[in-house]
């Protein structure tokens, strides 16, 4: 049986005090996407949304 490979992640979600990304991911998420994710992670009121990576 062939081993399944994990597909790269292109969409990162944020909001509701949770985020898939963080502020250190600026090269991948862009400045705005990384900052929105970081603000959601620290509990600031950020509307739910998503960021598509730069890849």
mmCIF file of C-alpha atoms in Angstrom:
data_model
loop_
_atom_site.group_PDB
_atom_site.id
_atom_site.type_symbol
_atom_site.label_atom_id
_atom_site.label_comp_id
_atom_site.label_asym_id
_atom_site.label_seq_id
_atom_site.Cartn_x
_atom_site.Cartn_y
_atom_site.Cartn_z
ATOM 1 C CA UNK A 1 0.000 0.000 0.000
ATOM 2 C CA UNK A 2 1.361 3.428 -0.958
ATOM 3 C CA UNK A 3 2.047 5.892 1.832
ATOM 4 C CA UNK A 4 -0.106 9.027 1.588
ATOM 5 C CA UNK A 5 1.756 12.312 1.439
ATOM 6 C CA UNK A 6 0.469 15.332 3.296
ATOM 7 C CA UNK A 7 -0.674 18.142 1.004
ATOM 8 C CA UNK A 8 0.786 21.601 1.664
ATOM 9 C CA UNK A 9 -1.437 24.014 3.562
ATOM 10 C CA UNK A 10 -2.500 27.096 1.587
ATOM 11 C CA UNK A 11 -5.344 28.508 3.729
ATOM 12 C CA UNK A 12 -4.877 29.637 7.351
ATOM 13 C CA UNK A 13 -7.912 30.500 9.499
ATOM 14 C CA UNK A 14 -8.134 33.099 12.276
ATOM 15 C CA UNK A 15 -10.747 34.546 14.636
ATOM 16 C CA UNK A 16 -12.562 33.652 17.866
ATOM 17 C CA UNK A 17 -9.301 33.834 19.866
ATOM 18 C CA UNK A 18 -7.769 31.100 17.685
ATOM 19 C CA UNK A 19 -5.487 31.157 14.670
ATOM 20 C CA UNK A 20 -3.666 28.628 12.523
ATOM 21 C CA UNK A 21 -0.763 31.052 12.031
ATOM 22 C CA UNK A 22 1.077 33.650 14.102
ATOM 23 C CA UNK A 23 3.129 36.821 13.806
ATOM 24 C CA UNK A 24 6.323 34.958 12.926
ATOM 25 C CA UNK A 25 4.835 33.713 9.639
ATOM 26 C CA UNK A 26 5.067 37.016 7.690
ATOM 27 C CA UNK A 27 6.988 35.523 4.737
ATOM 28 C CA UNK A 28 4.237 32.921 4.288
ATOM 29 C CA UNK A 29 1.088 34.857 5.272
ATOM 30 C CA UNK A 30 2.130 38.400 4.393
ATOM 31 C CA UNK A 31 2.204 41.230 6.912
ATOM 32 C CA UNK A 32 -1.550 41.712 7.208
ATOM 33 C CA UNK A 33 -2.341 37.983 7.442
ATOM 34 C CA UNK A 34 0.340 37.332 10.063
ATOM 35 C CA UNK A 35 -0.723 40.335 12.143
ATOM 36 C CA UNK A 36 -4.424 39.390 12.026
ATOM 37 C CA UNK A 37 -3.529 35.865 13.148
ATOM 38 C CA UNK A 38 -1.381 37.208 15.992
ATOM 39 C CA UNK A 39 -4.103 39.616 17.153
ATOM 40 C CA UNK A 40 -6.630 36.762 17.202
ATOM 41 C CA UNK A 41 -4.194 34.561 19.168
ATOM 42 C CA UNK A 42 -3.721 37.167 21.910
ATOM 43 C CA UNK A 43 -7.469 37.674 22.250
ATOM 44 C CA UNK A 44 -8.098 40.975 20.470
ATOM 45 C CA UNK A 45 -11.503 41.221 18.761
ATOM 46 C CA UNK A 46 -10.817 40.142 15.174
ATOM 47 C CA UNK A 47 -13.639 39.089 12.830
ATOM 48 C CA UNK A 48 -13.247 35.470 11.683
ATOM 49 C CA UNK A 49 -11.449 35.133 8.386
ATOM 50 C CA UNK A 50 -8.726 33.401 6.437
ATOM 51 C CA UNK A 51 -5.440 34.116 4.715
ATOM 52 C CA UNK A 52 -4.209 32.423 1.549
ATOM 53 C CA UNK A 53 -0.448 31.844 1.607
ATOM 54 C CA UNK A 54 2.038 33.477 -0.730
ATOM 55 C CA UNK A 55 3.051 30.072 -2.150
#
